[in-house]
Short mmCIF file of C-alpha atoms in Angstrom, two decimals:
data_model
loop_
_atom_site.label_atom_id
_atom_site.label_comp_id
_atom_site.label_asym_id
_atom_site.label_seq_id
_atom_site.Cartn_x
_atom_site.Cartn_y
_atom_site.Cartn_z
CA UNK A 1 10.08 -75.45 -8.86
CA UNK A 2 13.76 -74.07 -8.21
CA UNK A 3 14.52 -72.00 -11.51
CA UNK A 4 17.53 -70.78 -12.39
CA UNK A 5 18.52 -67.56 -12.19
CA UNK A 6 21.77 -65.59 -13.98
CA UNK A 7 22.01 -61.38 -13.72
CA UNK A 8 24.29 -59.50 -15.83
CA UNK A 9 25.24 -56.23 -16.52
CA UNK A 10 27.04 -55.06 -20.30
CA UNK A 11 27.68 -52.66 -22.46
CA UNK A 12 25.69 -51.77 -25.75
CA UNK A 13 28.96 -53.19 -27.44
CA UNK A 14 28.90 -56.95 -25.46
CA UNK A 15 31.44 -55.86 -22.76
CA UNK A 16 32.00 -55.81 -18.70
CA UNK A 17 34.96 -54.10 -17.50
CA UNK A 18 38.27 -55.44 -17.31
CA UNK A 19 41.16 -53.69 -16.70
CA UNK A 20 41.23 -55.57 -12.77
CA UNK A 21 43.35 -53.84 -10.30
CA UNK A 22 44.07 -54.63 -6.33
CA UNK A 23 42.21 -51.08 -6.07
CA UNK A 24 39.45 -51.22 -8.58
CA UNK A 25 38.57 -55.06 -8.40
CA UNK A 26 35.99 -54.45 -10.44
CA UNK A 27 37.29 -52.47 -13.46
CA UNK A 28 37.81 -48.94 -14.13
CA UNK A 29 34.34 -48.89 -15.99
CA UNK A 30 31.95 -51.00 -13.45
CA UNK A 31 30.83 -47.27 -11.59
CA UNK A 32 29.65 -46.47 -14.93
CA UNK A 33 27.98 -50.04 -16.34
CA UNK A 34 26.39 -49.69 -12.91
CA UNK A 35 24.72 -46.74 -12.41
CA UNK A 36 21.38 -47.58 -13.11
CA UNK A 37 21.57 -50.15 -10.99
CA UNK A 38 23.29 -48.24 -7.78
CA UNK A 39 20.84 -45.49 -8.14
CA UNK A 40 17.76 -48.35 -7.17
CA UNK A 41 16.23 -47.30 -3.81
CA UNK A 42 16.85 -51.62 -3.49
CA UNK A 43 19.87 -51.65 -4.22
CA UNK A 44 20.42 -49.05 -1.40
CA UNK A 45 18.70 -50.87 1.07
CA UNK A 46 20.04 -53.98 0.07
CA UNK A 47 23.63 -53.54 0.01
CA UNK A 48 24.34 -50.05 1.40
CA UNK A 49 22.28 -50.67 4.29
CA UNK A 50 20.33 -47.49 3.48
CA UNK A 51 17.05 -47.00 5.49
CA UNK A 52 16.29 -43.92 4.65
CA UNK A 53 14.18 -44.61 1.52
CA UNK A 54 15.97 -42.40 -0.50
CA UNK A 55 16.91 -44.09 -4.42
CA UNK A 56 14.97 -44.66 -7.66
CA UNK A 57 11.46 -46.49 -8.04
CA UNK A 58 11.23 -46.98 -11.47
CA UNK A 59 11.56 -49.91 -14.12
CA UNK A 60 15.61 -50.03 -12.41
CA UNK A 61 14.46 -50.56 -9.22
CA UNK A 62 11.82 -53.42 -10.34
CA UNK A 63 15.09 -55.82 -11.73
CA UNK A 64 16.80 -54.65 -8.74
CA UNK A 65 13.69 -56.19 -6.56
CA UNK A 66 13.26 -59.11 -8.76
CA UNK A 67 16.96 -59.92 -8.18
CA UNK A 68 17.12 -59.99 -4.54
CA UNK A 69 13.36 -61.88 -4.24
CA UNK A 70 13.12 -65.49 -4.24
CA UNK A 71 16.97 -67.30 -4.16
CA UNK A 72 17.42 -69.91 -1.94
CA UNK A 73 21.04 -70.77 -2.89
CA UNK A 74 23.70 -68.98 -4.80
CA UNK A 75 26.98 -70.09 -7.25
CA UNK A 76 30.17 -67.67 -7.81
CA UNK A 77 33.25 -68.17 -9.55
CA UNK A 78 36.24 -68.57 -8.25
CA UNK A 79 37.03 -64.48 -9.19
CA UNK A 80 34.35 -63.18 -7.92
CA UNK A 81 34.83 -64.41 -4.58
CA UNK A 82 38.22 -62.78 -4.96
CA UNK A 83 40.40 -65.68 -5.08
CA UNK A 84 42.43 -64.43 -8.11
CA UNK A 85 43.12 -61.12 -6.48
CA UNK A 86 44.18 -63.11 -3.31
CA UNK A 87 45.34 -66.83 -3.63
CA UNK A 88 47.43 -67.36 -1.14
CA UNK A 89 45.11 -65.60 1.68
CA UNK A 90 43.43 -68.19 3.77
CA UNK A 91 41.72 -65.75 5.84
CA UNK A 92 40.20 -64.42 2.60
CA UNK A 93 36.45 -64.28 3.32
CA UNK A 94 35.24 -62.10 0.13
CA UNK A 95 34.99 -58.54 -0.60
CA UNK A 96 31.48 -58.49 1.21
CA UNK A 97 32.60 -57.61 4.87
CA UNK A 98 30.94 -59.42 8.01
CA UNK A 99 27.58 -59.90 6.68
CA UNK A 100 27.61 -60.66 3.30
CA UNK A 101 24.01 -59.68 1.21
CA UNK A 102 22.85 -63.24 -0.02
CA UNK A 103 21.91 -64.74 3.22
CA UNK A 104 21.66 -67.64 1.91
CA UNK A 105 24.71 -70.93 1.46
CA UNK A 106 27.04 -69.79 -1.73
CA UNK A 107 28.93 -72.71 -3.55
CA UNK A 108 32.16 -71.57 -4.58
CA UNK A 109 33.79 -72.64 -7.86
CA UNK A 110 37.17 -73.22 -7.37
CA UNK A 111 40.40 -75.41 -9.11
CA UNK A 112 41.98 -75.67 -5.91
CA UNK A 113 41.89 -78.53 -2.71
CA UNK A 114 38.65 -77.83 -0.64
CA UNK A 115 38.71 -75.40 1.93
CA UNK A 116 36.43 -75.72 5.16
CA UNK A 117 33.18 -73.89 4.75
CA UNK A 118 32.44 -70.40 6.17
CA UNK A 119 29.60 -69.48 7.79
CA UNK A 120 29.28 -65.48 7.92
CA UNK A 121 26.93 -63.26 9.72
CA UNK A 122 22.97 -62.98 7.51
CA UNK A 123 22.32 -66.25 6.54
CA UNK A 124 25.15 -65.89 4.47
CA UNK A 125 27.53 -69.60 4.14
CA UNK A 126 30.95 -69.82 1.81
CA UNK A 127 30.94 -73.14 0.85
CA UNK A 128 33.86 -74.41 -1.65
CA UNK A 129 33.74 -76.59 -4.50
CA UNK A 130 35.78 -78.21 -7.53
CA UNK A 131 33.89 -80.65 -8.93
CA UNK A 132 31.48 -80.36 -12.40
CA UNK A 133 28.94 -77.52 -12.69
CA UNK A 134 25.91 -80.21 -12.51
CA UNK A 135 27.10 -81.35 -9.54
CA UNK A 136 27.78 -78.18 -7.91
CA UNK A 137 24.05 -77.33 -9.33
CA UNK A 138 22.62 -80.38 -7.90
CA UNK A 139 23.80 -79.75 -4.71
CA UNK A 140 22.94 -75.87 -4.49
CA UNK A 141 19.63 -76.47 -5.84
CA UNK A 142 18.94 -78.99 -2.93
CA UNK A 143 20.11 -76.63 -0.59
CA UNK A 144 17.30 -73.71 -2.06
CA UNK A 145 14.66 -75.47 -0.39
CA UNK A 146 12.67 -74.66 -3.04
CA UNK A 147 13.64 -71.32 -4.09
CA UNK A 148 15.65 -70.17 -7.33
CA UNK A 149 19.79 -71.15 -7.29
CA UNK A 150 21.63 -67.88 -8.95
CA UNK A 151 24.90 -67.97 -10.76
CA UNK A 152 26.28 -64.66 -9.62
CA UNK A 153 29.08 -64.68 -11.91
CA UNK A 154 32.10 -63.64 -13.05
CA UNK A 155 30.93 -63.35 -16.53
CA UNK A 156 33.15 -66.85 -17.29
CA UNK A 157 31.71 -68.69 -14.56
CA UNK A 158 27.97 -67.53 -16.45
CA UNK A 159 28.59 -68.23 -20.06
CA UNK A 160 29.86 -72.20 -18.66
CA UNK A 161 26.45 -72.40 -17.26
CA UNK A 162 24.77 -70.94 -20.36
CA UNK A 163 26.45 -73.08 -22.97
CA UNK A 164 25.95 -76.15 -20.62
CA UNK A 165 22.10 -75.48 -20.79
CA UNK A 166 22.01 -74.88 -17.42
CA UNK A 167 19.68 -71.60 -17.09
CA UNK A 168 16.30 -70.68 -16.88
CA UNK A 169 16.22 -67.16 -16.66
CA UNK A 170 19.14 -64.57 -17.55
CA UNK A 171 18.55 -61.04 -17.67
CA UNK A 172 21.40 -58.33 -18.74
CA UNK A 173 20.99 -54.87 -17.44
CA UNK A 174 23.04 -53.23 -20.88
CA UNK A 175 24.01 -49.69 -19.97
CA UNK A 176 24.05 -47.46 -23.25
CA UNK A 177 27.57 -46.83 -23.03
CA UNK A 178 30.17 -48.24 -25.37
CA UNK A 179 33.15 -49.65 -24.05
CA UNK A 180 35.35 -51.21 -26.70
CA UNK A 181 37.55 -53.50 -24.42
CA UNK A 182 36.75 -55.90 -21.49
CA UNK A 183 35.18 -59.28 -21.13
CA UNK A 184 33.02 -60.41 -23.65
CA UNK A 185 29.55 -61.48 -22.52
CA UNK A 186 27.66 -62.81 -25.13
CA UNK A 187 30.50 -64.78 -26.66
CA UNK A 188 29.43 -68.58 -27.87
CA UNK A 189 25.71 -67.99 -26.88
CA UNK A 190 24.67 -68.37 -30.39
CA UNK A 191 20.80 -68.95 -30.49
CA UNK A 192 19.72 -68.87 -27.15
CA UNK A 193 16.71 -66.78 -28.45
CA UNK A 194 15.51 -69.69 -29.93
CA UNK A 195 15.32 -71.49 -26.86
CA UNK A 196 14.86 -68.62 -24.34
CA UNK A 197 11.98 -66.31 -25.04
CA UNK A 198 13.07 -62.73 -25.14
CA UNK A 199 12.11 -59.68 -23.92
CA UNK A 200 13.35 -56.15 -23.61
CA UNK A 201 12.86 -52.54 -21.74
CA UNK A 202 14.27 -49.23 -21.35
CA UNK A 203 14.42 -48.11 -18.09
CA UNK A 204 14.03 -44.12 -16.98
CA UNK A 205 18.06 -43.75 -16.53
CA UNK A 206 18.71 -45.43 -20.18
CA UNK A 207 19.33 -49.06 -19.32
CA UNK A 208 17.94 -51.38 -21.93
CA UNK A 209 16.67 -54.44 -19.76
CA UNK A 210 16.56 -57.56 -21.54
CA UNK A 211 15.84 -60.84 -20.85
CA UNK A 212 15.78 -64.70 -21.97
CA UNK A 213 13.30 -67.10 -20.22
CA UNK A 214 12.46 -70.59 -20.93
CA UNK B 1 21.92 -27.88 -42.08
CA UNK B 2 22.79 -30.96 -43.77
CA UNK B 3 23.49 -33.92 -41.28
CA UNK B 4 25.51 -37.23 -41.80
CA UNK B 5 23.58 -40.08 -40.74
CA UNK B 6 24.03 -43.70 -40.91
CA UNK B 7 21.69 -46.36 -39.77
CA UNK B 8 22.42 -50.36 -39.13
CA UNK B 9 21.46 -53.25 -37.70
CA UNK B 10 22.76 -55.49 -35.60
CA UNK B 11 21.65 -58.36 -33.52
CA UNK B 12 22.36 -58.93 -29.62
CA UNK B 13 25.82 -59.43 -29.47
CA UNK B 14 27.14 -56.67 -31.72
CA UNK B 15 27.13 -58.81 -35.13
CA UNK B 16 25.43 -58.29 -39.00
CA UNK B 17 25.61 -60.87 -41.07
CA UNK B 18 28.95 -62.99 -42.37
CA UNK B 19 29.11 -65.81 -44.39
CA UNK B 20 27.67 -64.17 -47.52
CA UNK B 21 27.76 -66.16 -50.78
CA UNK B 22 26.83 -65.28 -54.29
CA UNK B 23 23.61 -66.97 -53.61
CA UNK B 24 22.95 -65.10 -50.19
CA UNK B 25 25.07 -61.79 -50.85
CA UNK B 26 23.86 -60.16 -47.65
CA UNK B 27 24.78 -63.43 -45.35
CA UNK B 28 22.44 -66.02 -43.88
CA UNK B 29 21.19 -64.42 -40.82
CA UNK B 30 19.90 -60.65 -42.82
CA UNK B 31 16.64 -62.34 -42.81
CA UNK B 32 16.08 -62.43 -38.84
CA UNK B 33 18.09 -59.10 -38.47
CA UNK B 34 15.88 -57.13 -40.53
CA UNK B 35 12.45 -58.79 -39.87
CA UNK B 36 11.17 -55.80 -37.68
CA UNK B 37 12.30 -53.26 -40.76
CA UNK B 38 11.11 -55.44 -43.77
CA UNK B 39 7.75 -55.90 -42.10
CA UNK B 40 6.95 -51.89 -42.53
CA UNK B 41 4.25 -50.64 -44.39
CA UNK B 42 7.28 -48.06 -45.14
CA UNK B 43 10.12 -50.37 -46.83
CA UNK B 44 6.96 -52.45 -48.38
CA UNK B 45 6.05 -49.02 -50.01
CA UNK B 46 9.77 -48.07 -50.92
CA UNK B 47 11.67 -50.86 -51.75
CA UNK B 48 8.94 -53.23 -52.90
CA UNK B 49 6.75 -50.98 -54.58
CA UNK B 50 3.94 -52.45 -52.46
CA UNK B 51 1.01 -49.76 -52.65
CA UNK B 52 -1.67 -51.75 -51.13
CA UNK B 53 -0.55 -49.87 -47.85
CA UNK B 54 0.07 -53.34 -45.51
CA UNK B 55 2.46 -53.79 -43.39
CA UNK B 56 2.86 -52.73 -39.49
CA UNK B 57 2.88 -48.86 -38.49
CA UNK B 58 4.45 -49.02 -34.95
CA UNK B 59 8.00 -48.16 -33.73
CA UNK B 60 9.68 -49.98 -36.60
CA UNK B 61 8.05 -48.01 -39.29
CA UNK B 62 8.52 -44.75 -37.91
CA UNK B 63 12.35 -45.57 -37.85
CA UNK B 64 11.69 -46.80 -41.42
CA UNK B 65 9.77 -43.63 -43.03
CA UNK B 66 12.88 -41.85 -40.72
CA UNK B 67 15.07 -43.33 -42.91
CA UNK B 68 13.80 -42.52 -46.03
CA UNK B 69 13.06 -38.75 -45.53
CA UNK B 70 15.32 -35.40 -45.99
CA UNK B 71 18.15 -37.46 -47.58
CA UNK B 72 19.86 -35.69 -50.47
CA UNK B 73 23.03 -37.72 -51.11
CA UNK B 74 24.67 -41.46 -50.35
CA UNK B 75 28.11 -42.91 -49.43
CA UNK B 76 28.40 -46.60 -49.68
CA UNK B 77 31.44 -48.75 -49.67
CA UNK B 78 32.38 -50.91 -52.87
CA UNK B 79 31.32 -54.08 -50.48
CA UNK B 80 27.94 -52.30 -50.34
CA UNK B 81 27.66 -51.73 -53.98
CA UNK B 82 29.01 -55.08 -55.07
CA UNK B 83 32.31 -54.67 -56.50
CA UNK B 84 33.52 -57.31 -54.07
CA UNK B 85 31.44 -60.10 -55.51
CA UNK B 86 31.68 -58.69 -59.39
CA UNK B 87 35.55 -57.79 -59.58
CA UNK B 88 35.23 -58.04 -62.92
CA UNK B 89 31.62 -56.91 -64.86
CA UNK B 90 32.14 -53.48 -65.95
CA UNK B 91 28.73 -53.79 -66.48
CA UNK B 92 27.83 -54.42 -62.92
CA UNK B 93 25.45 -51.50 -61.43
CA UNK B 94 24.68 -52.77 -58.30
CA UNK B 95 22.09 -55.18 -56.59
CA UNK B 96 18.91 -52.70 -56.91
CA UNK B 97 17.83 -53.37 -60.65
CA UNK B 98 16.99 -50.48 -63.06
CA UNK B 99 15.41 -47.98 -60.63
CA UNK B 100 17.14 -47.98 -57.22
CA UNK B 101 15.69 -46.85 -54.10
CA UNK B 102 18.03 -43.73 -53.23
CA UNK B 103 16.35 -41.19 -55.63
CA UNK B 104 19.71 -38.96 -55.13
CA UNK B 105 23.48 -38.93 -55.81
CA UNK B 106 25.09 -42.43 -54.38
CA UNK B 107 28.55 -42.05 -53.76
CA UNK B 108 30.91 -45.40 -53.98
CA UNK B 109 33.97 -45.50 -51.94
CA UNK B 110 36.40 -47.46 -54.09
CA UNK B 111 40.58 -48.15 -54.33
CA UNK B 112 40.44 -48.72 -57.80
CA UNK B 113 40.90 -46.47 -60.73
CA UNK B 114 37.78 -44.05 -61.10
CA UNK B 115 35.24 -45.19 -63.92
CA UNK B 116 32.08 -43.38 -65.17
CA UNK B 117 28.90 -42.57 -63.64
CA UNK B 118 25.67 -44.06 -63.90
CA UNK B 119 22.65 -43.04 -64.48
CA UNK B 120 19.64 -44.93 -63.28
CA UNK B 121 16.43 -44.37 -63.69
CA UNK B 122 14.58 -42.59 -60.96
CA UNK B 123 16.63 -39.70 -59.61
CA UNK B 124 19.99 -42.33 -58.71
CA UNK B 125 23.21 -41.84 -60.13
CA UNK B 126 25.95 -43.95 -59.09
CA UNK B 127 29.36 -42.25 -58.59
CA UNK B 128 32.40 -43.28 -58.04
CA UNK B 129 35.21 -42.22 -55.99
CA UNK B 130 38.95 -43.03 -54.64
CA UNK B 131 39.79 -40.30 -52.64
CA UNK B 132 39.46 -39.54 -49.00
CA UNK B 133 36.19 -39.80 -47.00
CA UNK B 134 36.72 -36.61 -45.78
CA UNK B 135 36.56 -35.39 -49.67
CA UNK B 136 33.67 -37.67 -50.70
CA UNK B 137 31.81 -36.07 -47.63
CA UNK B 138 31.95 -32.92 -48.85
CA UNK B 139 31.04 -33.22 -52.39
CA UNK B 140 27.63 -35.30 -51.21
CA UNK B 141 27.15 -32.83 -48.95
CA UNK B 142 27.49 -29.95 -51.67
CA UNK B 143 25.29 -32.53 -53.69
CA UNK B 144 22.52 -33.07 -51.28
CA UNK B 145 20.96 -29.35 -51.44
CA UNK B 146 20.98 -29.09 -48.03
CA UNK B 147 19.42 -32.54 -47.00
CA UNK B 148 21.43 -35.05 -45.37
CA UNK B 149 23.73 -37.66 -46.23
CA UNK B 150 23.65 -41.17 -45.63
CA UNK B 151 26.46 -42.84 -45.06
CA UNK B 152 24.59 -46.39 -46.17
CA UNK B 153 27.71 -49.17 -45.34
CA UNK B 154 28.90 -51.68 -45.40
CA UNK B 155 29.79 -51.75 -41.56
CA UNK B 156 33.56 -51.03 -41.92
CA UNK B 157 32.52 -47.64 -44.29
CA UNK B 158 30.24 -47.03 -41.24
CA UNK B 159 32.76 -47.28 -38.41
CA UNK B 160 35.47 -45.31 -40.59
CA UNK B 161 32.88 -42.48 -40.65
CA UNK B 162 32.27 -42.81 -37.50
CA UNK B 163 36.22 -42.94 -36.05
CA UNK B 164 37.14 -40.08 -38.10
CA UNK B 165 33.89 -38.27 -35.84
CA UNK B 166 31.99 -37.13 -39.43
CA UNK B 167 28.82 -38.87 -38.17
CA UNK B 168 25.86 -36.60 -36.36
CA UNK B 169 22.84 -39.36 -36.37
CA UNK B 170 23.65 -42.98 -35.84
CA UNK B 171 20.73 -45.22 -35.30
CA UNK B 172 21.32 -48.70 -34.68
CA UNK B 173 18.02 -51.34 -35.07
CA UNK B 174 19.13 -54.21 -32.77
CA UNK B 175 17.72 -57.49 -33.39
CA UNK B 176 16.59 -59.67 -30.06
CA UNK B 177 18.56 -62.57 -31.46
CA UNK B 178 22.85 -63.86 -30.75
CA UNK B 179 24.34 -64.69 -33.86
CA UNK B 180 27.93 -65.55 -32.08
CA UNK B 181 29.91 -64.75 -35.40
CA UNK B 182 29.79 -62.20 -37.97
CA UNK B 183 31.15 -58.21 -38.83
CA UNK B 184 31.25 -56.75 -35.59
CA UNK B 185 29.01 -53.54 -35.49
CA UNK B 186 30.64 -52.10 -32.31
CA UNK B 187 34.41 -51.96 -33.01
CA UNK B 188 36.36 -48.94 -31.95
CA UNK B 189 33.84 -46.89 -30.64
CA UNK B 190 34.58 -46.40 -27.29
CA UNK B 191 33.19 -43.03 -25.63
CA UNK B 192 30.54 -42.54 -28.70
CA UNK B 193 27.58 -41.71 -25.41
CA UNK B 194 30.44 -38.81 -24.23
CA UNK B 195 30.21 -37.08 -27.84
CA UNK B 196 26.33 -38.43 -28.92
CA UNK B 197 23.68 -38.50 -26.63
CA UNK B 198 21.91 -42.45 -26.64
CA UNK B 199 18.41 -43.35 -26.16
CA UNK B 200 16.88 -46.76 -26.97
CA UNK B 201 12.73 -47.42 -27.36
CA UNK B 202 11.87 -51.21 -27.89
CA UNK B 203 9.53 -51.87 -30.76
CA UNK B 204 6.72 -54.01 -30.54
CA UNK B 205 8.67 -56.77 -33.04
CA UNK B 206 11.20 -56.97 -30.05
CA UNK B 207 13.75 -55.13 -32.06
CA UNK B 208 15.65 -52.24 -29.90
CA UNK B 209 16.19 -48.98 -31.68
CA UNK B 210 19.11 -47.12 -30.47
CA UNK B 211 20.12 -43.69 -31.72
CA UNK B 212 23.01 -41.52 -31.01
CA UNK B 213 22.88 -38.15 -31.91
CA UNK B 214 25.12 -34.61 -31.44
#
C-alpha cells in the first residue's frame, strides 16, 4: 500500500533557512540544519557518490536509510526544482547535475504552461505539473508501482500537503540550533498529533528525530 | 556559585499556552503541555502535597525533583504572579493559596509603584520590584545564600533574561503536540547553542527535554 512519505529538516525554534541567494540556494544556515544529516555514511553514498564507506552509522544514518528505501515516485515544488532562482531558463534541468538521486519519475509543481518532460540519467524523470495536489498525487502514486510517493518539499509545497490531509508519514530531523528567522515549518499544523502518532529520538550528533505516523 | 536558571515548556512548534481566561488563567492547552511534568511523583509531592509517593519516576521526574532543588531565590513577571488578571485587589497574593511552593524569596517584576511584601506561610515572601532586571538579579542572588535563582516567567520575563545573556541553565520540556497559536517560546534567540551547549533526552511520556547550559 503506497504511503506517503514527507522529510524535513528544522530548527529547535520551527525554522529552515531563508535568506536564498543565486550562490547559497539553500540559505546561509542549511550547512548547519544539515549536519547530522551530511555526516550519514548514506547520505555519502547516496548523493556524494562516496564508496569508500567512510560517514556515520548511528540513529542519523538509520533516517538517512529509511529515506532513500522504498519511494517509487516523488513530488517537488516549484522552488525546489529551482524554478524561482531561474524562470526564464528553459534548459533548467535542476540543481542535481546529470543523474539526479531519486531515480525514480518526479512531478513538478508548477503555476506555469506545461513544459515537456525530462528524462535524466538514474531512473530519474522531470515531469511538470499545474493542476490540484490530489491530482498530481493520484497520478504520482500510480506511477510508484506500489512503493511510497514523497513530497520532497520546499517547506510550502509540504505544509499544502499536510493541511490537505494528504500524508502518512512526516518525519523532521530538528537540529538543536536556534535560528530566529527563516521559513516557518510547523505553521497551521495545529493537531496533527492527534491524528498522527508521534514519536521522537536523539541521535549521537544532537538531532532530535521526530516523527508523525498514521 | 549561584546560577540563574529558568525552565519552560513548550509544545512542538515553539508555543505555551494563549487564550487564558479568568476561568483558565494558564490558557486551554497547559493541560497537554504539562502532562509529562504533572504526572511526577515529584510535583505530586510538591505542589499537591501528595505523600502517598505515586506518580512516574522516569526522565520527567528527574527534570522535576531538578527543578525543585538548590533554589534560593525567584523572579517572576507580574503576568506570572497575577497582577494582569487582578489590576485592582490589593489584596491579591497570587494563584498558590496560603503556603506557596517556592519556600524562598519570590521576586515580582512590576511597572507600577512598589507596594509591601508578603509574607506567606512556609519560607515564601513575595517581593516586589520596578527596577531593572539586572538590579532584581542581584538582590535574589544576594538573597539566595548561594543557591540559584529561578527566573520562573512568564515567557516574555524569560526571554528578557535570556536576551540580556543573565541566564546559565535553560531547560525547555517540549511537549509532542502543535498548538499553531500561542506565546512564542523561541523569539529572539538566535545563536543561544554558540554561547550554551544543547542536549535533548526524550522521556518516556514523549515529552523532549532540552537544556542549554554555559
Amino acid at each position: 500500500m503506497t504511503r506517503v512519505r514527507i522529510a524535513m529538516f528544522a530548527s529547535l525554534d520551527g525554522y529552515v533557512s531563508a535568506d536564498q541567494s543565486p550562490e547559497n540556494p539553500m540559505g546561509e544556515d542549511w550547512e548547519r540544519l544539515t549536519a547530522g544529516y551530511v555526516a550519514t555514511r548514506t547520505f555519502r553514498q547516496r548523493v556524494f557518490r562516496d564508496t569508500s564507506g567512510d560517514g556515520t552509522t548511528g540513529v542519523d544514518d538509520s533516517y538517512a536509510a529509511a529515506y532513500f528505501e522504498g519511494v517509487g515516485a516523488e513530488i517537488m515544488g516549484a522552488a525546489m526544482f529551482g524554478f524561482h532562482s531561474h524562470p526564464d531558463d528553459l534548459d533548467w534541468k535542476g540543481w542535481w547535475g546529470e543523474e539526479p538521486p531519486f531515480g525514480t519519475p518526479v512531478y513538478v509543481l508548477t503555476h506555469t504552461a506545461p513544459r515537456p518532460s525530462i528524462p535524466m540519467e538514474g531512473g530519474t524523470t522531470f515531469h511538470f505539473r499545474n493542476t490540484a495536489i490530489e491530482d498530481v498525487l493520484a497520478e504520482a502514486t500510480e506511477a510508484s508501482g506500489g512503493l511510497d510517493v514523497r513530497v520532497g518539499g520546499g517547506v510550502s509545497t509540504a505544509r499544502d500537503f499536510l493541511r490537505a490531509g494528504l500524508v502518512d508519514d512526516l518525519h523532521v530531523a530538528i537540529a538543536p540550533i536556534l535560528l530566529g528567522r527563516g521559513n516557518r515549518v510547523w505553521d497551521d499544523l495545529r493537531g496533527l498529533e492527534l491524528t498522527h502518532k508521534v514519536t521522537s529520538e536523539v541521535a549521537e550528533s544532537g538531532t532530535i528525530h521526530v516523527t508523525f505516523a498514521r
